Coordinates of C-alpha atoms and ligand atoms in Angstrom, one line a residue:
X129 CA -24.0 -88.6 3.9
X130 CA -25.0 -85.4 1.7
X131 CA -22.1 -82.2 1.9
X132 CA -23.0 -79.1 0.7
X133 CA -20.3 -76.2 1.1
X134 CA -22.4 -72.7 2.0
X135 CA -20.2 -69.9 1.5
X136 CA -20.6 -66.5 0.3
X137 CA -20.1 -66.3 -3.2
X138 CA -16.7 -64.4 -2.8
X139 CA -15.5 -66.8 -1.0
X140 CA -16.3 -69.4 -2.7
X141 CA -13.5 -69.9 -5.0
X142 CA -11.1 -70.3 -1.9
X143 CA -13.3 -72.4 0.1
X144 CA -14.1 -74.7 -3.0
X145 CA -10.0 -74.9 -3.4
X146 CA -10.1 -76.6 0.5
X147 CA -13.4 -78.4 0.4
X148 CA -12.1 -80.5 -2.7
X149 CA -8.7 -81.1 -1.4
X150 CA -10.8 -81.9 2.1
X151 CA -13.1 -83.9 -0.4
X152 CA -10.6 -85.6 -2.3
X153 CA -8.8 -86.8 0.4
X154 CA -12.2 -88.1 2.2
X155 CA -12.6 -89.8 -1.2
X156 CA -9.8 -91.3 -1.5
X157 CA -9.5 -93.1 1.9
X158 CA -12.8 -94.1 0.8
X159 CA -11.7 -96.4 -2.1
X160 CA -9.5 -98.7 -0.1
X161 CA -12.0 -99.2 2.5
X162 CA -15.0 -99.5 0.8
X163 CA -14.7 -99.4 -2.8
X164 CA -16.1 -96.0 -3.7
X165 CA -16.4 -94.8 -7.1
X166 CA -14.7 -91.7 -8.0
X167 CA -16.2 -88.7 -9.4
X168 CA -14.7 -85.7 -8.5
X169 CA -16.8 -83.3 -10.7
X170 CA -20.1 -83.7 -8.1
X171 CA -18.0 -82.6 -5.3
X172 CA -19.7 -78.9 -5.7
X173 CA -19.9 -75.7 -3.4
X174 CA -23.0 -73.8 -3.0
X175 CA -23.3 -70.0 -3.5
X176 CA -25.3 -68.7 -0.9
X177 CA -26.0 -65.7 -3.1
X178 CA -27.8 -67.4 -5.8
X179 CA -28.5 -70.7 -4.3
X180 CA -27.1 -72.6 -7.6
X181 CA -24.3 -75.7 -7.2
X182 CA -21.5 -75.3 -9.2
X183 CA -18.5 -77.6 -9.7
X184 CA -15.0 -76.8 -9.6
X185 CA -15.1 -76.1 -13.0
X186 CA -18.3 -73.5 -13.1
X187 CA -20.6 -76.3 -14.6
X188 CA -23.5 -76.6 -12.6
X189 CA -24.4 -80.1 -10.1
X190 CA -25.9 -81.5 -7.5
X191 CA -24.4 -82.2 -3.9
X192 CA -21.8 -85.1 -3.2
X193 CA -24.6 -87.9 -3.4
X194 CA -25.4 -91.2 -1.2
X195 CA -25.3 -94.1 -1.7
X196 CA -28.1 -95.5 -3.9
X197 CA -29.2 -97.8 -1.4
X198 CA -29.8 -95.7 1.3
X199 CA -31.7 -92.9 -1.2
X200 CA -34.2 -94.5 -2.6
X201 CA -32.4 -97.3 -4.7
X202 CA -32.4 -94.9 -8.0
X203 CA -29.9 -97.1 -10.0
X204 CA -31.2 -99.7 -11.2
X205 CA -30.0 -102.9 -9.7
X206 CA -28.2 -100.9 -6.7
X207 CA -24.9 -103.0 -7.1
X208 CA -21.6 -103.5 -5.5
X209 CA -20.3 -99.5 -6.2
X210 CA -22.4 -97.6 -4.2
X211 CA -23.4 -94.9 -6.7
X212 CA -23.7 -91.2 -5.3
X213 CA -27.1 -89.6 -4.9
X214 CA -28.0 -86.4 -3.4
X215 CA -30.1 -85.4 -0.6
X216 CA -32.6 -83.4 -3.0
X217 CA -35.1 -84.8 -3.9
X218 CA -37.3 -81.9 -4.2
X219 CA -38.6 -79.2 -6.8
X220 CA -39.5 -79.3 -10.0
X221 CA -37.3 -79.6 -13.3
X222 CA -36.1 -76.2 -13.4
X223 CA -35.9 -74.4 -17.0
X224 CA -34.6 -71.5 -15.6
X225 CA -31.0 -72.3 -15.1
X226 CA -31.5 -73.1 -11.3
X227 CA -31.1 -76.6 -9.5
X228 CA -32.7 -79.7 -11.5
X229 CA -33.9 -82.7 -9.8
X230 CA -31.5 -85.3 -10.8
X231 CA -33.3 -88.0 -9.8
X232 CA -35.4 -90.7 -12.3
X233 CA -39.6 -90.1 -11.4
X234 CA -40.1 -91.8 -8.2
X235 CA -39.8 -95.8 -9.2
X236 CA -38.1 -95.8 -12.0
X237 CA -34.2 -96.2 -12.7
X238 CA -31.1 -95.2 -14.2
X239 CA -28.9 -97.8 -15.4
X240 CA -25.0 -96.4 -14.5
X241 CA -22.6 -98.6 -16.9
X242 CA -22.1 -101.2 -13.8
X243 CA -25.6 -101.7 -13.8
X244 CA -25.9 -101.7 -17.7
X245 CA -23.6 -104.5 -17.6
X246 CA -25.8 -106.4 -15.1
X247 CA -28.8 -106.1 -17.0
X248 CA -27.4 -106.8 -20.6
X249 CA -25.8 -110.1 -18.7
X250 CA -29.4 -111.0 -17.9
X251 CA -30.8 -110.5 -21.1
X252 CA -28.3 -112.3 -22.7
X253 CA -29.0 -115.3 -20.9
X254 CA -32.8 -114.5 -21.5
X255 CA -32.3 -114.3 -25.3
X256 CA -29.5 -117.5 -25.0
X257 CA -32.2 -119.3 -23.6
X258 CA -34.9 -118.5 -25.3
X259 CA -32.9 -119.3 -28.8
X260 CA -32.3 -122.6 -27.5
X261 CA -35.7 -123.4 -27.3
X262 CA -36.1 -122.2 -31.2
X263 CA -37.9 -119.0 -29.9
X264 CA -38.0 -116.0 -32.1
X265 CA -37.6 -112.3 -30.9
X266 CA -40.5 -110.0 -31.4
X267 CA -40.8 -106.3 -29.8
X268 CA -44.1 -104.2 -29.3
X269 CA -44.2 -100.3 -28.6
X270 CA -43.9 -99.4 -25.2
X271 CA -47.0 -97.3 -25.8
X272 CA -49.9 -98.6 -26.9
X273 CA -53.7 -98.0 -27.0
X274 CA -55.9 -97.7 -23.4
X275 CA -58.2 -100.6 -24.7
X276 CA -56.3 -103.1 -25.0
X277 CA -56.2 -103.0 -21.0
X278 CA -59.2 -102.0 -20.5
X279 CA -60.9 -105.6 -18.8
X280 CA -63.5 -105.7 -16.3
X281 CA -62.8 -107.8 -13.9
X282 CA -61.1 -105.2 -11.3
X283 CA -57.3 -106.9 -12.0
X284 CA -55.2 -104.5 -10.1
X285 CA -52.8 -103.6 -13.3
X286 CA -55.7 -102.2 -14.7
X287 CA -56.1 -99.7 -12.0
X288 CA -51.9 -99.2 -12.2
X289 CA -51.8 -97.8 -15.7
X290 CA -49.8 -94.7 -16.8
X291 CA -52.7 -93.5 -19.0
X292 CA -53.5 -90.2 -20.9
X293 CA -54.7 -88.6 -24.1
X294 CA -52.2 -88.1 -26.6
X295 CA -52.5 -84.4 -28.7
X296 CA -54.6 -86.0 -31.2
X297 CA -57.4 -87.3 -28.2
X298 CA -56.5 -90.8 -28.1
X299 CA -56.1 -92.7 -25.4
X300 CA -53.2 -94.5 -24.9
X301 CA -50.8 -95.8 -22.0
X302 CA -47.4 -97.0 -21.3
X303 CA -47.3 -100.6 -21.3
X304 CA -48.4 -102.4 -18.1
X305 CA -47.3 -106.0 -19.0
X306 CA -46.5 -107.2 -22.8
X307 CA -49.0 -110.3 -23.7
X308 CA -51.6 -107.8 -24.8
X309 CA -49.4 -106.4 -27.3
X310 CA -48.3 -110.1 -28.6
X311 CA -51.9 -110.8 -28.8
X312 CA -52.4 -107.7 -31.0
X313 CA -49.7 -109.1 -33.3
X314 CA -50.7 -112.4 -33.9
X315 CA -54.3 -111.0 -35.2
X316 CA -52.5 -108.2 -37.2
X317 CA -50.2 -111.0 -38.9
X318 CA -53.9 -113.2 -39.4
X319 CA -53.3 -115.7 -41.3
X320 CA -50.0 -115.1 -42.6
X321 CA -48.3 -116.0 -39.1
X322 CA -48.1 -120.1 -39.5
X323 CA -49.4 -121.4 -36.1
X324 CA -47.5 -122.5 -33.8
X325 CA -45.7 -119.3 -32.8
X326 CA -43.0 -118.8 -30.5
X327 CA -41.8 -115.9 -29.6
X328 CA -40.0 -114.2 -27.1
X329 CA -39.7 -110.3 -26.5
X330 CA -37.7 -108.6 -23.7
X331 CA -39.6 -105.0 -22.8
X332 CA -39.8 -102.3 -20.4
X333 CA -43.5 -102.4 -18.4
X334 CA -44.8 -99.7 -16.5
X335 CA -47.6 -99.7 -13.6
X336 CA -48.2 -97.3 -11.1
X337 CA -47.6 -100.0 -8.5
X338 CA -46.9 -99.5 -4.3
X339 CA -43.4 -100.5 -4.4
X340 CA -41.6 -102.8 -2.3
X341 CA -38.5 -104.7 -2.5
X342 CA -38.2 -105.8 -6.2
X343 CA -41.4 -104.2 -7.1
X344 CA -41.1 -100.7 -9.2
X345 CA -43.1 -98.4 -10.9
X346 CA -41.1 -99.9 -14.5
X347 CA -39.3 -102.9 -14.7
X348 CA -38.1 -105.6 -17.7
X349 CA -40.4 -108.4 -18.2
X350 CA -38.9 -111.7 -20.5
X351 CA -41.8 -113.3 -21.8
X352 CA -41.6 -116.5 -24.2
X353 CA -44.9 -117.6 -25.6
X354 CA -46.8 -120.2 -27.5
X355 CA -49.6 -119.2 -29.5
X356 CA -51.5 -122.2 -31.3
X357 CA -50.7 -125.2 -29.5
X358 CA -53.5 -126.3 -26.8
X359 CA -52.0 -129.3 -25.5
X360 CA -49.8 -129.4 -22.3
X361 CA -46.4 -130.4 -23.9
X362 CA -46.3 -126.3 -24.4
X363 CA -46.4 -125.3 -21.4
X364 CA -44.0 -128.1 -20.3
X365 CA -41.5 -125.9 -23.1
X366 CA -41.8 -123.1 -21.6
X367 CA -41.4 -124.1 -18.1
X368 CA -38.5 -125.4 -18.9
X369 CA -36.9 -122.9 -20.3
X370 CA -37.5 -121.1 -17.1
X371 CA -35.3 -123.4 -14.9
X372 CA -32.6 -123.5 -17.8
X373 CA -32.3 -120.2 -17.1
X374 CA -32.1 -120.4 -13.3
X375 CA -30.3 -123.1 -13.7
X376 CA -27.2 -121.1 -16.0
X377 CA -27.6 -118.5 -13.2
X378 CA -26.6 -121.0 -10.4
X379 CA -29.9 -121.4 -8.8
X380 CA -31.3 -124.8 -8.2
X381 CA -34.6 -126.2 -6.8
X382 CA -33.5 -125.8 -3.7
X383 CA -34.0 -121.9 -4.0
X384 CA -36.8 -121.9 -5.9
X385 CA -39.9 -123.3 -6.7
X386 CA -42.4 -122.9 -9.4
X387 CA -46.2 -123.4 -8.1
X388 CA -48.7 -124.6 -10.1
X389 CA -52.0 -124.8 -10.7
X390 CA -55.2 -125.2 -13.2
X391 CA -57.6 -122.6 -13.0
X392 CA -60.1 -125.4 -14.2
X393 CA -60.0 -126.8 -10.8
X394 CA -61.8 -123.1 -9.5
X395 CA -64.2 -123.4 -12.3
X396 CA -65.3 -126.9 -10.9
X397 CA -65.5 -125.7 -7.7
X398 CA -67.3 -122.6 -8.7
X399 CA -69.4 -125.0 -11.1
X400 CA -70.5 -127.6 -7.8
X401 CA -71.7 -124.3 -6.1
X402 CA -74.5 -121.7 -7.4
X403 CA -72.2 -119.3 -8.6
X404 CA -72.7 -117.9 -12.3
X405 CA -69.7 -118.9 -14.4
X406 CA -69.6 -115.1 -15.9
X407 CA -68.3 -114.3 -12.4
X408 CA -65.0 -116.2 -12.4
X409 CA -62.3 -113.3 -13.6
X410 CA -63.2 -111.5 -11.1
X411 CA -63.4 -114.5 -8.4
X412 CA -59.7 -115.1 -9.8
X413 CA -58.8 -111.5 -9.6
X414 CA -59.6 -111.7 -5.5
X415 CA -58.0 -115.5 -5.2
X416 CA -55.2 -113.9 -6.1
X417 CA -54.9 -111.6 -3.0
X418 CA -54.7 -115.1 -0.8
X419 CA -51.6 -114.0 0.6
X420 CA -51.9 -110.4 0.6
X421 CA -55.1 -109.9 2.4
X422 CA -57.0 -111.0 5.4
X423 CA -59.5 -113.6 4.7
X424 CA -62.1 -111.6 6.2
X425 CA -61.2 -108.9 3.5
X426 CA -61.6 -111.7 0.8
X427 CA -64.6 -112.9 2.0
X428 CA -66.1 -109.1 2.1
X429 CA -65.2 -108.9 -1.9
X430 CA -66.4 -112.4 -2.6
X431 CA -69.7 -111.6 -1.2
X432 CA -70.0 -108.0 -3.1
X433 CA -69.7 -110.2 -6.4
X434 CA -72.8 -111.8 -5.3
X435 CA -71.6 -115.1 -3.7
X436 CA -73.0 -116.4 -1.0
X437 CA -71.3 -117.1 2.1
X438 CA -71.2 -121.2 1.7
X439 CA -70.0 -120.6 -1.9
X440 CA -67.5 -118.7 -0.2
X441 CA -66.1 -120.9 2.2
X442 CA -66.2 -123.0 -0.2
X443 CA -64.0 -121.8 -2.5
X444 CA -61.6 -120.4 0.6
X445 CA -61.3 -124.2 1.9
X446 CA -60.5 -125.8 -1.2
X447 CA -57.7 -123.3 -2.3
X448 CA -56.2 -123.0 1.2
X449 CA -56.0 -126.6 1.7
X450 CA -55.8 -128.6 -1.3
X451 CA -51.9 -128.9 -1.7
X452 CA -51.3 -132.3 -3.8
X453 CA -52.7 -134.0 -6.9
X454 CA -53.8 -136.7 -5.1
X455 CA -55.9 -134.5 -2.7
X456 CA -57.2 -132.7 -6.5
X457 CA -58.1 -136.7 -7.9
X458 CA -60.0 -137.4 -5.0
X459 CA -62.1 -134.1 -5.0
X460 CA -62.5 -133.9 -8.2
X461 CA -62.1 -137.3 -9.6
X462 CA -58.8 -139.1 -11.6
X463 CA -60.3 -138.3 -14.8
X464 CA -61.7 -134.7 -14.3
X465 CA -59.9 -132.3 -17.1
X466 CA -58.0 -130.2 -14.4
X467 CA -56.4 -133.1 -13.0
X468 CA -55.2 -135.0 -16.1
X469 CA -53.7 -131.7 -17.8
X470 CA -52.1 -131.5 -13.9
X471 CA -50.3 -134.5 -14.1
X472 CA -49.1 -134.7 -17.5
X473 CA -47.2 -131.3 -16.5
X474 CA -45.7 -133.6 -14.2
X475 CA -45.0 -136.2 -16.0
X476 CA -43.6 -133.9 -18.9
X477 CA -41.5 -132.3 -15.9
X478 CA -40.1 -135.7 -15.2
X479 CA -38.9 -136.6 -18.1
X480 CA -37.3 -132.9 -18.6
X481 CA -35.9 -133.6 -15.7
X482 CA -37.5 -130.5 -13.6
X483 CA -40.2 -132.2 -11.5
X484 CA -38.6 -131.1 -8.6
X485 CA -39.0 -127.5 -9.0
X486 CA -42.9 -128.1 -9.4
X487 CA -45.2 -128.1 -6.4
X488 CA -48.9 -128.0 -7.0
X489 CA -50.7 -125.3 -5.0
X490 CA -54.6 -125.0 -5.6
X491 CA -54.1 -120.8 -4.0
X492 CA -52.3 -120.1 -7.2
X493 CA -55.1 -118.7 -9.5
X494 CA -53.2 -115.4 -10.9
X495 CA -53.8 -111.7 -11.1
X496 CA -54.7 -111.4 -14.4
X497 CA -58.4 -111.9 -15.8
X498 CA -57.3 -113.9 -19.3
X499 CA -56.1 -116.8 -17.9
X500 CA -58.1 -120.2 -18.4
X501 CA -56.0 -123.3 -18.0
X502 CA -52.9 -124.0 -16.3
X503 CA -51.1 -121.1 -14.1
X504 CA -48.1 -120.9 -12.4
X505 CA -45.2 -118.7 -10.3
X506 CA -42.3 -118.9 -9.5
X507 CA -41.4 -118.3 -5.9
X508 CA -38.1 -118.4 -3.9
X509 CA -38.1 -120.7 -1.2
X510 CA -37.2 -118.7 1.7
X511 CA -40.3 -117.0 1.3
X512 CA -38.6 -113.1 1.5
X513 CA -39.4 -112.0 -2.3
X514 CA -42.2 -111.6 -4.3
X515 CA -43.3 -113.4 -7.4
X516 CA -40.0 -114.1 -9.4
X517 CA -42.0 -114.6 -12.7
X518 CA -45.3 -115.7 -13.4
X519 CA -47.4 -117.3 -16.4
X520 CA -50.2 -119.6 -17.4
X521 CA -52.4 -120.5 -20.5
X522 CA -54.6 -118.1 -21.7
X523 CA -56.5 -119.2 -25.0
X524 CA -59.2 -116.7 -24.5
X525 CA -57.8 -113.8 -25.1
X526 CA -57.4 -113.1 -28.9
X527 CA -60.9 -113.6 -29.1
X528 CA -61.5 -110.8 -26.6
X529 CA -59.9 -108.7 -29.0
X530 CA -62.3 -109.8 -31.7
X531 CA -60.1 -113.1 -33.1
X532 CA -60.5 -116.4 -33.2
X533 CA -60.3 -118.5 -30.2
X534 CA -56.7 -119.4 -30.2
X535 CA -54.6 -121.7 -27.6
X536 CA -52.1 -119.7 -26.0
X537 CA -49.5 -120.0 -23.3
X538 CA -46.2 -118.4 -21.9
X539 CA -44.7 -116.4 -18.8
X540 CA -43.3 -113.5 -17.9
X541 CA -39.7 -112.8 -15.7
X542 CA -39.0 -109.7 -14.0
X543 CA -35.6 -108.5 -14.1
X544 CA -36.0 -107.2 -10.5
X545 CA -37.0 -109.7 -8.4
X546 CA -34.1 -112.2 -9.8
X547 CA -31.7 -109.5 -9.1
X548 CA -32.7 -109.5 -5.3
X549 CA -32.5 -113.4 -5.5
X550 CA -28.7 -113.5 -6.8
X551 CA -27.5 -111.1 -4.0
X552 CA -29.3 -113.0 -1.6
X553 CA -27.5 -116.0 -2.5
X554 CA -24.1 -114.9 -3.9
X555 CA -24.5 -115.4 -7.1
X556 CA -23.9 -111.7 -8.7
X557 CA -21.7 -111.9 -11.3
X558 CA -18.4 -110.0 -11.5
X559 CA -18.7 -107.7 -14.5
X560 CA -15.8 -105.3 -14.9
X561 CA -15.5 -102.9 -17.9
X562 CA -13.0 -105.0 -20.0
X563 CA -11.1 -104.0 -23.0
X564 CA -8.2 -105.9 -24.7
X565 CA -5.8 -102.9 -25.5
X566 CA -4.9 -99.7 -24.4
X567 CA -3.3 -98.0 -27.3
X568 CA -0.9 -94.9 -26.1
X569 CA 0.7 -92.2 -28.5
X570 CA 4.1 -91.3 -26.5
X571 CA 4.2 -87.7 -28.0
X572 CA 1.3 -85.9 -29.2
X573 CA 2.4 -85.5 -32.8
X574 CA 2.0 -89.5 -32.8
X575 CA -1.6 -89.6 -32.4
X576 CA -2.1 -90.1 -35.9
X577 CA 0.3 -92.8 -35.8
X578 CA -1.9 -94.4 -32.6
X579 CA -5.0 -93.9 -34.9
X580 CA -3.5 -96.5 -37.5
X581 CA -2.7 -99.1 -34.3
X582 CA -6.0 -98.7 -32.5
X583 CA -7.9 -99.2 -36.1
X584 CA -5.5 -102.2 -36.8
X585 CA -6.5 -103.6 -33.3
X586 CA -9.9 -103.2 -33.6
X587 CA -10.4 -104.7 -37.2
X588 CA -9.3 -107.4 -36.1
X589 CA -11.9 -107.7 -33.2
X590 CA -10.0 -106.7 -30.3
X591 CA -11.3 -104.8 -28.1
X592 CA -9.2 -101.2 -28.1
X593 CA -8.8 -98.0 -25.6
X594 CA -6.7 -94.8 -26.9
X595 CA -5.6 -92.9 -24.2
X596 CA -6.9 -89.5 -25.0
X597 CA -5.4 -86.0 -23.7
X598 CA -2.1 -85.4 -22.5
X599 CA -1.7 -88.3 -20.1
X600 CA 1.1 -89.4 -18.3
X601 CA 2.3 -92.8 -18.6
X602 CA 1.6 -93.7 -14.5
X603 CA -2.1 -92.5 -15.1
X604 CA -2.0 -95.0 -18.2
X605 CA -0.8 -97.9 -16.5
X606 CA -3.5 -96.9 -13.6
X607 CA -6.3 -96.7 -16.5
X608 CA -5.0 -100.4 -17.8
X609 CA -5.3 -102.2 -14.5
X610 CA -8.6 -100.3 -13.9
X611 CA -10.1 -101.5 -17.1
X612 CA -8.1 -104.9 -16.7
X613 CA -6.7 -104.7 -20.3
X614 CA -4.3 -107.3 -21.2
X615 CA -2.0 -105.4 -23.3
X616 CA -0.8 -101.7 -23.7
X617 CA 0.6 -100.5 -26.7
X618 CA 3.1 -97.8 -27.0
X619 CA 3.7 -95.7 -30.4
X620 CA 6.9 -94.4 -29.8
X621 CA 9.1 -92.3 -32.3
X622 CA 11.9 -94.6 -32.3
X623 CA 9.8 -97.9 -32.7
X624 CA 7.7 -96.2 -35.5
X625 CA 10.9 -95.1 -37.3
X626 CA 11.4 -98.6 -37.6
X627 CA 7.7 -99.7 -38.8
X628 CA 7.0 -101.6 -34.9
X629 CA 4.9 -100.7 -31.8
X630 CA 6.5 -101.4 -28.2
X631 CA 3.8 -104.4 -26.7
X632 CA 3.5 -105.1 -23.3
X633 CA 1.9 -108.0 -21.8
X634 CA 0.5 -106.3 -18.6
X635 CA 0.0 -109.7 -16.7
X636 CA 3.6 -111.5 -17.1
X637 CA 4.7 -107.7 -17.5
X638 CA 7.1 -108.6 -20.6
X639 CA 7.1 -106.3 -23.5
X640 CA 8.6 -106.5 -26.7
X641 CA 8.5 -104.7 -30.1
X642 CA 6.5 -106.0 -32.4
X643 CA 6.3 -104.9 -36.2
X644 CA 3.0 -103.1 -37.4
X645 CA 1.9 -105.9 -39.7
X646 CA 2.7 -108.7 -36.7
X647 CA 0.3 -106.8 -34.6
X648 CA -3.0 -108.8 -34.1
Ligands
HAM180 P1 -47.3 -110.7 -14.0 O1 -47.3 -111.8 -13.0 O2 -48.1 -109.5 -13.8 O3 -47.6 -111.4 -15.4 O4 -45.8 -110.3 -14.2 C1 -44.8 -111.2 -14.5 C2 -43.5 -110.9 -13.8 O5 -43.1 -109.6 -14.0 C3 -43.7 -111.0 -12.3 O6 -43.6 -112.3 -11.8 C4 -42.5 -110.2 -11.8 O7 -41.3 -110.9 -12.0 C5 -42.5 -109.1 -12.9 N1 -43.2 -107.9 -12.4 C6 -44.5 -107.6 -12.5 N2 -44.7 -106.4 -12.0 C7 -43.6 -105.9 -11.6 C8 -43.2 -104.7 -10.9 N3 -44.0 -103.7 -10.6 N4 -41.9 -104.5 -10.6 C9 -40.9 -105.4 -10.9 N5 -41.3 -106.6 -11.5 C10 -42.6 -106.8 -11.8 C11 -47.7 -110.8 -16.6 O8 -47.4 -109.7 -16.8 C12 -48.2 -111.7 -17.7 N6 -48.4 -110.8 -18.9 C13 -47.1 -112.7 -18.0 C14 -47.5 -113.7 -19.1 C15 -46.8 -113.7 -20.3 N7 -48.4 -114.6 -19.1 C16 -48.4 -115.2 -20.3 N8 -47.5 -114.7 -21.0

């Protein structure tokens, strides 16, 4: 719940005294109960005179906040503190010393240190897996030029992008997605890159997108990628690097699935009816919507690409019912293209040992207009969340850029969607600021003399906290249990007369002193 204090700006001084203490205590029987974080400087009092929030201290602030998941989930992962948010929302950024907006633009987030921790966990295990697999890390700008998104076959990200001309007149936009950007390295680096390539990047995408539970307007993508291999024992790679990584994260095939499917098998069907091949992005771009849309909708924007309506139902049956390899072989025959790439996967996915996170699905056809071969997504079996990460071969697109046709494959993971998976299933880590030592000069003459400990410590690779200001030695211990630090180290007079420190082990609660140079 928002508080504001209103009181005349005379009064303010006294009421603020109250209101905190009031506050404070409110705060307080908050922590036991439900874990609260602490921050008193947002408790603030409101001059009615001038409308501006100010803190106990004079500074400026917003209203006690909510919690982040009853706003509009602001931080970024929303985790287990709720984080304090205020009730406005309203008004532009104010340059004239009045009330900011401190709120992120709608859909995007701020990442609080508990939810930096979350996300650098995550991209740890991205860039641990992805090394594994002898991947190598590659970045892009986050903005790039308009062109490289701008494809014809009405994909929905292309309608999604945060576009605009930059002061010089170009147009350029934030980054939508990231494999347009990989495919604009690969032909910058030409010939010089030795084929194949396989890289990984981990990068902030942005589309202007209707957002629902683990959908925003930016989010993290992992991609890993192959360029310059065309047969299927790449894709099998990279698949499997996908459930290592769900796999290290505690999820199992049970949770998740991975669907796939060949986009060859459309172009089949599309090639047994009358429909002109130049039309299948865009038939792919509407597949896509299977689940979204009514198929009375789909059939309306089939039939305004000029299909007729048995080509139609055609294409509907076939994707809505086909739902195993053996129903593909006998539709399209054991030796057409689509069905042989199909069951290598498998049998690649057997001997990885992953086959039962596969499921063919002939609906999967993916979003995105460059994608010829193979496709696939990743889905979480109880059917609540979106997409969890999705990929497929695309060896078309470096030539649409004006390169040579080159076999390419890989995914992309959001680092949303996953999120929303590991609190559904209890499997959020517990990350707790940590340090090793806390480092305390008794007198404040001896902080020079804590400098020398706390540099010692820390050369040596452990991690090191000096209690700054004039603290007292309850608020110390406090501080230590908070940050869960093994050891705290007191540089006393007496001890330093005689070259030691006083060490004490916080979890059997000995202490001892120890000399400077025995200090590790
Ligand atoms: P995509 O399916 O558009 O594919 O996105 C890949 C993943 O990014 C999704 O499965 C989801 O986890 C995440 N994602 C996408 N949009 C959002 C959003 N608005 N909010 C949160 N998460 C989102 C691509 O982007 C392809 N470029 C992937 C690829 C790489 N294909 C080959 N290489």
């Amino acid at each position: 719940m928002a508080i504001t204090v209103a009181v005349p700006a005379q009064q303010v001084g006294l009421a603020l005294i109250s209101s905190l203490a009031f506050l404070r205590g409110r705060a307080l029987s908050s922590v036991a109960s439900k874990s609260y974080r602490l921050n008193f400087d947002k408790v603030v009092a409101q001059s009615t005179l001038s409308g501006v929030l100010f803190d106990g201290e004079g500074r400026r602030g917003n209203t006690v906040r909510e919690p982040c998941s009853k706003s509009r989930n602001l931080c970024a992962y929303a985790t287990s503190q709720e984080s304090l948010r205020g009730p406005t929302q309203a008004g532009p950024p104010s340059t004239d010393g009045g009330l900011v907006d401190t709120s992120p633009p709608k859909g995007t987030r701020d990442f609080p240190p508990e939810d930096m921790r979350l996300r650098t966990w995550l991209f740890n295990h991205f860039r641990e897996v992805s090394s594994l697999f002898g991947f190598e890390e590659v970045d892009f700008p986050v903005l790039e030029s308009e062109e490289l998104y701008t494809r014809k076959a009405g994909e929905e990200i292309t309608q999604q992008l945060y576009n605009f001309e930059d002061k010089g007149g170009r147009r350029v936009t934030l980054r939508p997605e990231l494999t347009p950007s990989l495919a604009r390295l690969v032909l910058q680096k030409g010939k010089s890159a030795a084929l194949p390539l396989k890289w990984f990047a981990i990068g902030q995408c942005w589309r202007y997108e209707r957002m629902t539970r683990g959908r925003r307007r930016e989010h993290y993508q992992w991609n890993m990628d192959i360029i310059g291999v065309p047969g299927i024992e790449a894709k099998a790679e990279v698949l499997s690097a996908i459930v290592l990584f769900f796999s290290r994260l505690g999820i199992t095939s049970k949770d998740v699935g991975i669907k796939i499917s060949n986009r060859k098998v459309l172009q089949e069907v599309l090639g047994r009816s009358t429909i002109p091949q130049s039309t299948f992005a865009a038939v792919c771009v509407i597949l896509d919507k299977i689940e979204k849309i009514p198929r009375s909708e789909m059939e309306k924007e089939l039939a305004a690409l000029g299909l007729t309506a048995e080509a139609v139902d055609t294409i509907l049956q076939t994707m809505m019912t086909l739902r195993s390899l053996d129903d593909l072989g006998e539709l399209l025959g054991a030796e057409n293209e689509a069905v042989v790439e199909l069951k290598q996967l498998f049998e690649l996915a057997r001997g990885y040992g992953f086959e039962d996170w596969l499921q063919f699905d002939a609906s999967v056809v993916r979003g995105l207009a460059y994608y010829s071969g193979i496709v696939f997504e990743g889905f979480d079996r109880s059917g609540t969340l979106r997409a969890i990460c999705g990929g497929g071969r695309y060896d078309k697109l470096l030539s649409t850029y004006g390169g040579v046709e080159t076999p390419a494959c890989g995914f992309g993971f959001g680092d949303a969607v996953i999120v929303e998976l590991l609190k559904e299933k209890n499997l959020m880590p517990d990350l707790s600021h940590e340090v090793d030592d806390i480092v305390m000069p008794l007198e404040e003459q001896l902080r020079p003399q804590a400098a020398v400990v706390a540099a010692r410590l820390r050369s040596g690779g452990r991690r090191v906290d000096v209690v700054m200001g004039n603290k007292k030695m309850k608020w110390a211990f406090k501080h230590a249990e908070r940050l869960q630090a093994k050891r705290m180290v007191l540089v006393g007079s007496a001890e330093w007369a005689q070259g030691s420190v006083r060490v004490k082990d916080l979890s059997s609660r000995e202490e001892k002193d120890l000399p400077l140079e025995k200090l590790t």
